[in-house]
Every structure is written in structure tokens, then in C-alpha cells.
PDB file of C-alpha atoms in Angstrom:
ATOM      1  CA  UNK C   1       6.329  25.311 -21.582  1.00  0.00           C
ATOM      2  CA  UNK C   2       6.740  21.653 -20.585  1.00  0.00           C
ATOM      3  CA  UNK C   3       3.996  20.208 -18.395  1.00  0.00           C
ATOM      4  CA  UNK C   4       5.457  18.707 -15.194  1.00  0.00           C
ATOM      5  CA  UNK C   5       5.263  14.927 -14.982  1.00  0.00           C
ATOM      6  CA  UNK C   6       2.813  13.272 -12.632  1.00  0.00           C
ATOM      7  CA  UNK C   7       4.482  10.348 -10.907  1.00  0.00           C
ATOM      8  CA  UNK C   8       2.419   7.545  -9.377  1.00  0.00           C
ATOM      9  CA  UNK C   9       4.393   5.650  -6.756  1.00  0.00           C
ATOM     10  CA  UNK C  10       2.803   2.225  -6.198  1.00  0.00           C
ATOM     11  CA  UNK C  11       3.559   0.673  -2.800  1.00  0.00           C
ATOM     12  CA  UNK C  12       2.319  -2.924  -2.436  1.00  0.00           C
ATOM     13  CA  UNK C  13       1.180  -4.685   0.698  1.00  0.00           C
ATOM     14  CA  UNK C  14       2.639  -7.720   2.438  1.00  0.00           C
ATOM     15  CA  UNK C  15       4.391 -10.426   0.407  1.00  0.00           C
ATOM     16  CA  UNK C  16       4.277  -8.417  -2.831  1.00  0.00           C
ATOM     17  CA  UNK C  17       6.858  -6.686  -4.997  1.00  0.00           C
ATOM     18  CA  UNK C  18       6.581  -4.215  -7.827  1.00  0.00           C
ATOM     19  CA  UNK C  19       5.396  -7.109 -10.028  1.00  0.00           C
ATOM     20  CA  UNK C  20       1.993  -6.906  -8.312  1.00  0.00           C
ATOM     21  CA  UNK C  21       1.160  -3.786 -10.332  1.00  0.00           C
ATOM     22  CA  UNK C  22       2.038  -5.294 -13.740  1.00  0.00           C
ATOM     23  CA  UNK C  23      -1.583  -5.274 -14.961  1.00  0.00           C
ATOM     24  CA  UNK C  24      -2.146  -1.705 -13.746  1.00  0.00           C
ATOM     25  CA  UNK C  25       1.009   0.043 -14.979  1.00  0.00           C
ATOM     26  CA  UNK C  26       0.289   0.023 -18.760  1.00  0.00           C
ATOM     27  CA  UNK C  27      -2.994   1.894 -18.375  1.00  0.00           C
ATOM     28  CA  UNK C  28      -1.304   4.503 -16.169  1.00  0.00           C
ATOM     29  CA  UNK C  29       1.359   5.037 -18.817  1.00  0.00           C
ATOM     30  CA  UNK C  30      -1.294   5.254 -21.534  1.00  0.00           C
ATOM     31  CA  UNK C  31      -2.943   8.032 -19.509  1.00  0.00           C
ATOM     32  CA  UNK C  32       0.285  10.038 -19.517  1.00  0.00           C
ATOM     33  CA  UNK C  33       1.304   9.247 -15.949  1.00  0.00           C
ATOM     34  CA  UNK C  34       4.713   7.963 -14.847  1.00  0.00           C
ATOM     35  CA  UNK C  35       4.266   4.841 -12.689  1.00  0.00           C
ATOM     36  CA  UNK C  36       6.865   3.622 -10.209  1.00  0.00           C
ATOM     37  CA  UNK C  37       5.997   0.145  -8.893  1.00  0.00           C
ATOM     38  CA  UNK C  38       7.986  -0.409  -5.719  1.00  0.00           C
ATOM     39  CA  UNK C  39       9.749  -3.528  -4.489  1.00  0.00           C
ATOM     40  CA  UNK C  40      10.580  -2.886  -0.849  1.00  0.00           C
ATOM     41  CA  UNK C  41      13.722  -4.149   0.936  1.00  0.00           C
ATOM     42  CA  UNK C  42      13.511  -7.850   1.697  1.00  0.00           C
ATOM     43  CA  UNK C  43      10.805  -8.498  -0.902  1.00  0.00           C
ATOM     44  CA  UNK C  44      13.010  -8.949  -3.956  1.00  0.00           C
ATOM     45  CA  UNK C  45      13.203 -12.311  -5.715  1.00  0.00           C
ATOM     46  CA  UNK C  46      16.797 -12.863  -4.563  1.00  0.00           C
ATOM     47  CA  UNK C  47      16.402 -11.673  -0.971  1.00  0.00           C
ATOM     48  CA  UNK C  48      17.182 -14.318   1.658  1.00  0.00           C
ATOM     49  CA  UNK C  49      15.863 -15.085   5.130  1.00  0.00           C
ATOM     50  CA  UNK C  50      18.933 -13.325   6.538  1.00  0.00           C
ATOM     51  CA  UNK C  51      18.190 -10.254   4.420  1.00  0.00           C
ATOM     52  CA  UNK C  52      14.600 -10.147   5.647  1.00  0.00           C
ATOM     53  CA  UNK C  53      15.627 -10.566   9.294  1.00  0.00           C
ATOM     54  CA  UNK C  54      17.663  -7.367   9.076  1.00  0.00           C
ATOM     55  CA  UNK C  55      14.965  -5.213   7.454  1.00  0.00           C
ATOM     56  CA  UNK C  56      13.320  -2.632   9.712  1.00  0.00           C
ATOM     57  CA  UNK C  57      10.247  -0.497   9.309  1.00  0.00           C
ATOM     58  CA  UNK C  58      12.548   2.509   8.956  1.00  0.00           C
ATOM     59  CA  UNK C  59      14.215   0.777   5.991  1.00  0.00           C
ATOM     60  CA  UNK C  60      10.877   0.565   4.174  1.00  0.00           C
ATOM     61  CA  UNK C  61       9.980   4.163   4.978  1.00  0.00           C
ATOM     62  CA  UNK C  62      13.413   5.353   3.898  1.00  0.00           C
ATOM     63  CA  UNK C  63      13.255   3.482   0.597  1.00  0.00           C
ATOM     64  CA  UNK C  64      10.021   5.196  -0.424  1.00  0.00           C
ATOM     65  CA  UNK C  65      11.048   8.609   0.919  1.00  0.00           C
ATOM     66  CA  UNK C  66      14.243   8.372  -1.119  1.00  0.00           C
ATOM     67  CA  UNK C  67      12.289   7.539  -4.260  1.00  0.00           C
ATOM     68  CA  UNK C  68       9.829  10.399  -3.742  1.00  0.00           C
ATOM     69  CA  UNK C  69      12.555  12.939  -3.044  1.00  0.00           C
ATOM     70  CA  UNK C  70      14.330  11.988  -6.275  1.00  0.00           C
ATOM     71  CA  UNK C  71      11.308  12.700  -8.497  1.00  0.00           C
ATOM     72  CA  UNK C  72      10.638  15.972 -10.298  1.00  0.00           C
ATOM     73  CA  UNK C  73       7.009  16.950 -10.758  1.00  0.00           C
ATOM     74  CA  UNK C  74       3.792  15.959  -9.046  1.00  0.00           C
ATOM     75  CA  UNK C  75       3.765  12.835  -6.865  1.00  0.00           C
ATOM     76  CA  UNK C  76       0.746  10.652  -6.149  1.00  0.00           C
ATOM     77  CA  UNK C  77       1.552   8.051  -3.516  1.00  0.00           C
ATOM     78  CA  UNK C  78      -0.487   4.821  -3.559  1.00  0.00           C
ATOM     79  CA  UNK C  79      -0.447   2.268  -0.739  1.00  0.00           C
ATOM     80  CA  UNK C  80      -2.199  -1.089  -0.732  1.00  0.00           C
ATOM     81  CA  UNK C  81      -3.029  -2.989   2.474  1.00  0.00           C
ATOM     82  CA  UNK C  82       0.023  -2.875   4.770  1.00  0.00           C
ATOM     83  CA  UNK C  83       1.591  -0.453   2.305  1.00  0.00           C
ATOM     84  CA  UNK C  84      -1.001   2.104   3.346  1.00  0.00           C
ATOM     85  CA  UNK C  85       0.540   2.547   6.787  1.00  0.00           C
ATOM     86  CA  UNK C  86       3.895   2.990   5.058  1.00  0.00           C
ATOM     87  CA  UNK C  87       2.449   5.650   2.752  1.00  0.00           C
ATOM     88  CA  UNK C  88       1.113   7.476   5.804  1.00  0.00           C
ATOM     89  CA  UNK C  89       4.608   7.602   7.275  1.00  0.00           C
ATOM     90  CA  UNK C  90       6.136   8.795   4.008  1.00  0.00           C
ATOM     91  CA  UNK C  91       3.573  11.604   3.778  1.00  0.00           C
ATOM     92  CA  UNK C  92       4.521  12.553   7.347  1.00  0.00           C
ATOM     93  CA  UNK C  93       8.207  12.767   6.395  1.00  0.00           C
ATOM     94  CA  UNK C  94       7.807  14.716   3.135  1.00  0.00           C
ATOM     95  CA  UNK C  95       4.307  16.268   3.065  1.00  0.00           C
ATOM     96  CA  UNK C  96       5.438  18.997   0.699  1.00  0.00           C
ATOM     97  CA  UNK C  97       6.450  16.449  -1.951  1.00  0.00           C
ATOM     98  CA  UNK C  98       3.193  14.477  -2.076  1.00  0.00           C
ATOM     99  CA  UNK C  99       0.239  15.934  -3.981  1.00  0.00           C
ATOM    100  CA  UNK C 100      -2.179  13.149  -3.072  1.00  0.00           C
ATOM    101  CA  UNK C 101      -2.124   9.948  -1.047  1.00  0.00           C
ATOM    102  CA  UNK C 102      -4.231   7.025  -2.232  1.00  0.00           C
ATOM    103  CA  UNK C 103      -5.123   4.235   0.193  1.00  0.00           C
ATOM    104  CA  UNK C 104      -6.218   1.001  -1.482  1.00  0.00           C
ATOM    105  CA  UNK C 105      -8.153  -1.092   1.035  1.00  0.00           C
ATOM    106  CA  UNK C 106      -5.933   0.489   3.672  1.00  0.00           C
ATOM    107  CA  UNK C 107      -5.296   3.682   5.602  1.00  0.00           C
ATOM    108  CA  UNK C 108      -2.678   5.693   7.484  1.00  0.00           C
ATOM    109  CA  UNK C 109      -2.122   4.411  11.039  1.00  0.00           C
ATOM    110  CA  UNK C 110      -2.004   6.588  14.135  1.00  0.00           C
ATOM    111  CA  UNK C 111       1.322   7.206  15.846  1.00  0.00           C
ATOM    112  CA  UNK C 112       2.484   4.197  17.852  1.00  0.00           C
ATOM    113  CA  UNK C 113       0.250   1.636  16.140  1.00  0.00           C
ATOM    114  CA  UNK C 114       1.745  -1.507  14.607  1.00  0.00           C
ATOM    115  CA  UNK C 115       0.387  -3.766  11.893  1.00  0.00           C
ATOM    116  CA  UNK C 116       0.962  -7.013  13.795  1.00  0.00           C
ATOM    117  CA  UNK C 117       2.369  -6.366  17.260  1.00  0.00           C
ATOM    118  CA  UNK C 118       1.502  -9.842  18.532  1.00  0.00           C
ATOM    119  CA  UNK C 119       4.011 -11.915  16.584  1.00  0.00           C
ATOM    120  CA  UNK C 120       5.973 -14.322  18.801  1.00  0.00           C
ATOM    121  CA  UNK C 121       9.527 -13.419  19.739  1.00  0.00           C
ATOM    122  CA  UNK C 122      12.110 -14.819  17.347  1.00  0.00           C
ATOM    123  CA  UNK C 123       9.925 -14.662  14.236  1.00  0.00           C
ATOM    124  CA  UNK C 124      11.930 -12.952  11.513  1.00  0.00           C
ATOM    125  CA  UNK C 125       9.568 -13.303   8.551  1.00  0.00           C
ATOM    126  CA  UNK C 126       5.890 -13.826   7.827  1.00  0.00           C
ATOM    127  CA  UNK C 127       5.021 -16.409   5.183  1.00  0.00           C
ATOM    128  CA  UNK C 128       2.020 -15.977   2.898  1.00  0.00           C
ATOM    129  CA  UNK C 129      -0.855 -17.847   4.623  1.00  0.00           C
ATOM    130  CA  UNK C 130      -3.256 -20.190   2.869  1.00  0.00           C
ATOM    131  CA  UNK C 131      -6.177 -18.620   1.015  1.00  0.00           C
ATOM    132  CA  UNK C 132      -8.569 -19.883   3.690  1.00  0.00           C
ATOM    133  CA  UNK C 133      -6.450 -18.338   6.433  1.00  0.00           C
ATOM    134  CA  UNK C 134      -6.394 -15.017   4.599  1.00  0.00           C
ATOM    135  CA  UNK C 135     -10.165 -15.092   4.190  1.00  0.00           C
ATOM    136  CA  UNK C 136     -10.551 -15.774   7.913  1.00  0.00           C
ATOM    137  CA  UNK C 137      -8.403 -12.701   8.572  1.00  0.00           C
ATOM    138  CA  UNK C 138     -10.677 -10.573   6.376  1.00  0.00           C
ATOM    139  CA  UNK C 139      -8.448 -10.523   3.270  1.00  0.00           C
ATOM    140  CA  UNK C 140     -10.693 -11.802   0.502  1.00  0.00           C
ATOM    141  CA  UNK C 141      -9.328 -13.231  -2.750  1.00  0.00           C
ATOM    142  CA  UNK C 142     -12.673 -12.646  -4.518  1.00  0.00           C
ATOM    143  CA  UNK C 143     -12.308 -11.957  -8.230  1.00  0.00           C
ATOM    144  CA  UNK C 144      -8.890 -13.584  -8.695  1.00  0.00           C
ATOM    145  CA  UNK C 145      -8.941 -16.577 -11.036  1.00  0.00           C
ATOM    146  CA  UNK C 146      -6.857 -19.734 -10.595  1.00  0.00           C
ATOM    147  CA  UNK C 147      -4.074 -18.469 -12.857  1.00  0.00           C
ATOM    148  CA  UNK C 148      -3.940 -15.235 -10.903  1.00  0.00           C
ATOM    149  CA  UNK C 149      -3.772 -17.074  -7.596  1.00  0.00           C
ATOM    150  CA  UNK C 150      -0.964 -19.293  -8.894  1.00  0.00           C
ATOM    151  CA  UNK C 151       0.982 -16.227 -10.034  1.00  0.00           C
ATOM    152  CA  UNK C 152       0.354 -14.497  -6.695  1.00  0.00           C
ATOM    153  CA  UNK C 153       1.661 -17.419  -4.661  1.00  0.00           C
ATOM    154  CA  UNK C 154       4.511 -18.131  -7.059  1.00  0.00           C
ATOM    155  CA  UNK C 155       5.885 -14.579  -6.857  1.00  0.00           C
ATOM    156  CA  UNK C 156       5.101 -13.822  -3.204  1.00  0.00           C
ATOM    157  CA  UNK C 157       7.927 -13.597  -0.701  1.00  0.00           C
ATOM    158  CA  UNK C 158       7.863 -13.823   3.107  1.00  0.00           C
ATOM    159  CA  UNK C 159       7.448 -10.379   4.635  1.00  0.00           C
ATOM    160  CA  UNK C 160      10.081  -9.002   7.039  1.00  0.00           C
ATOM    161  CA  UNK C 161       8.568  -9.386  10.505  1.00  0.00           C
ATOM    162  CA  UNK C 162      10.026  -6.200  11.984  1.00  0.00           C
ATOM    163  CA  UNK C 163       8.045  -4.158   9.463  1.00  0.00           C
ATOM    164  CA  UNK C 164       4.882  -5.617  11.000  1.00  0.00           C
ATOM    165  CA  UNK C 165       5.850  -5.450  14.680  1.00  0.00           C
ATOM    166  CA  UNK C 166       7.627  -2.091  14.861  1.00  0.00           C
ATOM    167  CA  UNK C 167       5.357   0.930  15.477  1.00  0.00           C
ATOM    168  CA  UNK C 168       4.414   3.631  13.027  1.00  0.00           C
ATOM    169  CA  UNK C 169       5.926   7.046  13.755  1.00  0.00           C
ATOM    170  CA  UNK C 170       4.038  10.145  12.563  1.00  0.00           C
ATOM    171  CA  UNK C 171       4.148  13.623  14.079  1.00  0.00           C
ATOM    172  CA  UNK C 172       3.992  16.387  11.439  1.00  0.00           C
ATOM    173  CA  UNK C 173       0.532  18.028  11.331  1.00  0.00           C
ATOM    174  CA  UNK C 174       1.253  18.986   7.703  1.00  0.00           C
ATOM    175  CA  UNK C 175       0.402  15.387   6.773  1.00  0.00           C
ATOM    176  CA  UNK C 176      -3.254  16.308   7.182  1.00  0.00           C
ATOM    177  CA  UNK C 177      -2.914  18.953   4.438  1.00  0.00           C
ATOM    178  CA  UNK C 178      -2.278  16.281   1.793  1.00  0.00           C
ATOM    179  CA  UNK C 179      -5.583  15.256   0.148  1.00  0.00           C
ATOM    180  CA  UNK C 180      -6.520  11.594   0.224  1.00  0.00           C
ATOM    181  CA  UNK C 181      -8.405   9.131  -1.955  1.00  0.00           C
ATOM    182  CA  UNK C 182      -9.624   6.013  -0.145  1.00  0.00           C
ATOM    183  CA  UNK C 183     -10.424   3.158  -2.554  1.00  0.00           C
ATOM    184  CA  UNK C 184     -12.674   0.701  -0.740  1.00  0.00           C
ATOM    185  CA  UNK C 185     -12.719  -2.808  -2.173  1.00  0.00           C
ATOM    186  CA  UNK C 186     -13.359  -5.548   0.392  1.00  0.00           C
ATOM    187  CA  UNK C 187     -15.595  -3.327   2.522  1.00  0.00           C
ATOM    188  CA  UNK C 188     -17.652  -0.380   1.337  1.00  0.00           C
ATOM    189  CA  UNK C 189     -16.848   3.274   1.908  1.00  0.00           C
ATOM    190  CA  UNK C 190     -19.908   3.549   4.142  1.00  0.00           C
ATOM    191  CA  UNK C 191     -18.719   0.651   6.296  1.00  0.00           C
ATOM    192  CA  UNK C 192     -15.171   1.974   6.494  1.00  0.00           C
ATOM    193  CA  UNK C 193     -16.262   5.480   7.493  1.00  0.00           C
ATOM    194  CA  UNK C 194     -18.119   3.980  10.435  1.00  0.00           C
ATOM    195  CA  UNK C 195     -14.950   2.432  11.898  1.00  0.00           C
ATOM    196  CA  UNK C 196     -12.037   4.449  10.424  1.00  0.00           C
ATOM    197  CA  UNK C 197     -10.842   6.128  13.587  1.00  0.00           C
ATOM    198  CA  UNK C 198      -7.982   5.998  16.087  1.00  0.00           C
ATOM    199  CA  UNK C 199      -9.297   2.961  17.991  1.00  0.00           C
ATOM    200  CA  UNK C 200      -9.880  -0.675  17.100  1.00  0.00           C
ATOM    201  CA  UNK C 201     -10.212  -2.354  14.714  1.00  0.00           C
ATOM    202  CA  UNK C 202      -8.157  -0.299  12.244  1.00  0.00           C
ATOM    203  CA  UNK C 203      -6.416   2.520  14.194  1.00  0.00           C
ATOM    204  CA  UNK C 204      -6.427   4.789  11.151  1.00  0.00           C
ATOM    205  CA  UNK C 205      -6.243   8.557  10.719  1.00  0.00           C
ATOM    206  CA  UNK C 206      -8.430   8.578   7.604  1.00  0.00           C
ATOM    207  CA  UNK C 207     -11.206  10.635   9.154  1.00  0.00           C
ATOM    208  CA  UNK C 208      -8.755  13.441   9.979  1.00  0.00           C
ATOM    209  CA  UNK C 209      -7.973  13.977   6.281  1.00  0.00           C
ATOM    210  CA  UNK C 210      -9.805  15.535   3.356  1.00  0.00           C
ATOM    211  CA  UNK C 211     -10.935  12.223   1.829  1.00  0.00           C
ATOM    212  CA  UNK C 212     -12.501  11.341  -1.495  1.00  0.00           C
ATOM    213  CA  UNK C 213     -14.208   7.986  -0.947  1.00  0.00           C
ATOM    214  CA  UNK C 214     -14.388   5.542  -3.863  1.00  0.00           C
ATOM    215  CA  UNK C 215     -16.139   2.165  -3.909  1.00  0.00           C
ATOM    216  CA  UNK C 216     -14.556  -0.525  -6.086  1.00  0.00           C
ATOM    217  CA  UNK C 217     -16.259  -3.738  -4.929  1.00  0.00           C
ATOM    218  CA  UNK C 218     -14.012  -6.798  -5.183  1.00  0.00           C
ATOM    219  CA  UNK C 219     -11.615  -8.694  -2.929  1.00  0.00           C
ATOM    220  CA  UNK C 220      -8.630  -7.297  -1.079  1.00  0.00           C
ATOM    221  CA  UNK C 221      -6.259  -7.432  -4.067  1.00  0.00           C
ATOM    222  CA  UNK C 222      -7.887  -5.216  -6.696  1.00  0.00           C
ATOM    223  CA  UNK C 223      -4.668  -5.085  -8.746  1.00  0.00           C
ATOM    224  CA  UNK C 224      -5.269  -8.767  -9.520  1.00  0.00           C
ATOM    225  CA  UNK C 225      -9.071  -8.938  -9.595  1.00  0.00           C
ATOM    226  CA  UNK C 226     -10.013  -5.608 -11.259  1.00  0.00           C
ATOM    227  CA  UNK C 227      -6.787  -4.113 -12.656  1.00  0.00           C
ATOM    228  CA  UNK C 228      -8.387  -2.058 -15.441  1.00  0.00           C
ATOM    229  CA  UNK C 229     -10.952  -0.511 -13.110  1.00  0.00           C
ATOM    230  CA  UNK C 230      -8.301   0.130 -10.478  1.00  0.00           C
ATOM    231  CA  UNK C 231      -6.079   1.827 -13.054  1.00  0.00           C
ATOM    232  CA  UNK C 232      -8.964   4.068 -14.149  1.00  0.00           C
ATOM    233  CA  UNK C 233      -9.615   4.997 -10.509  1.00  0.00           C
ATOM    234  CA  UNK C 234      -5.949   5.835  -9.983  1.00  0.00           C
ATOM    235  CA  UNK C 235      -5.905   7.988 -13.117  1.00  0.00           C
ATOM    236  CA  UNK C 236      -8.894   9.920 -11.800  1.00  0.00           C
ATOM    237  CA  UNK C 237      -7.241  10.360  -8.427  1.00  0.00           C
ATOM    238  CA  UNK C 238      -4.008  11.562 -10.043  1.00  0.00           C
ATOM    239  CA  UNK C 239      -5.906  14.159 -12.046  1.00  0.00           C
ATOM    240  CA  UNK C 240      -7.948  15.437  -9.096  1.00  0.00           C
TER     241      UNK C 240
END
């Protein structure tokens, strides 16, 4: 009898495409998993400002739901940073098709929350800030060397603003039946557990799930700073 495939769907955060997982994917394949690095609408290398202006949050959710529904076998859904809120919505839409959700320095948002509701009217895209600005926002680049930073900035694309300003919609209680792995990189699992609730600062639903907490100390972008260790952690999560 053929063993069903285990698919690992890799959803990046803001400004990133499927290329962000390039240093993680080979180890997943070597472990017998089937990785699917995602480039979301508006984040492709040829997408224009006009393309990004038209992209909605529903477009991003629909793109990942469509991918998941087309897979045969087990599905492990991984979301990094802003991609974590997206993963939470996808789990809400198709809880029966996701065997585990993995949140990488992120978490599922509560219904009605938005990633960046305070953007000024008329903004259609969000450019990648300077490294200092990111650090001030709590997004550390620790562990990424100069070549990695150059590659990051060279490949990054402005993020569609509506994805950040439009609210998350979740309503199916079955989403809480899907087990979760929370990989904590820029803050520890102990620190995150102290604040991972419905209110500020993170507005997450993590504490309502069955969570396996994993510490992987580094900056916010572990796929660049500790790709081998991140891959090993994802393999373990996929086999749980």
C-alpha cells in the first residue's frame, strides 16, 4: 500500500515570495515531505503597482485554500509573520484538510483583527522598510549576514496594502481542532504565552489551540538566519 504524501505548504510573510523558503525546501524534500513554497497574489516578480492595488485579503486566502484543496494526502500549513494570520483563515475555511498548522514567529488572529489597520487612506502598497525601521517595529534581522540581507532586499516586493488593512474573518469552531506548532524565534515561547491572547499587542487565538511550543532563538526571519534548524523543526512538526 502506498503511503500518503505529506505536503508542507509554506506561506511567507510580508514582502516575500516562495523564494524565501529556498534554503529550507531541500531538507524537507530529503526528509520525504512535499514542500509547496507559496508566492501570493501581488508578490510575484512581474506584479505591478496596479496589480497590488487590486489584491484583497480574500484573494490571498483563496489562493492558499485553492492550493490546499488540490492536494492529496496530509497537509501541514506553515505561516510566517503576516502569513500566520492568513494560515489561521485558511484553517478556518478548510479545517478538515489541514493536519497541523505551524506558526513561525506569528499566530492566528481573532475575528475582526487586522494586521495594520492604521494605514493612511490611498496607500495601495507597503514598501519594505529600512532594517533599522524593522528593528524598531520588533522585527529583528539577527542572524542574517550581509549577503542574505542583500538577497532579501533584492527579491522583496511591496506588499498589497488591502491585505494588511482588511480584517481577518474566522468563525468555524472546528479550527480549534487542528493541532498547532508555534515556533518562537524573536521572542521566547515563555514570553509569547504570557501575551498570546485576544487583546493587545498580538490579538491571537494561539492559547485556544492545542499548541506545541518550540524555541528557535534567532531574528524574525528564521528561513534566512537558521534555515537548517528551521527545516528540522518543520520536519518534526510534520511527523507529529
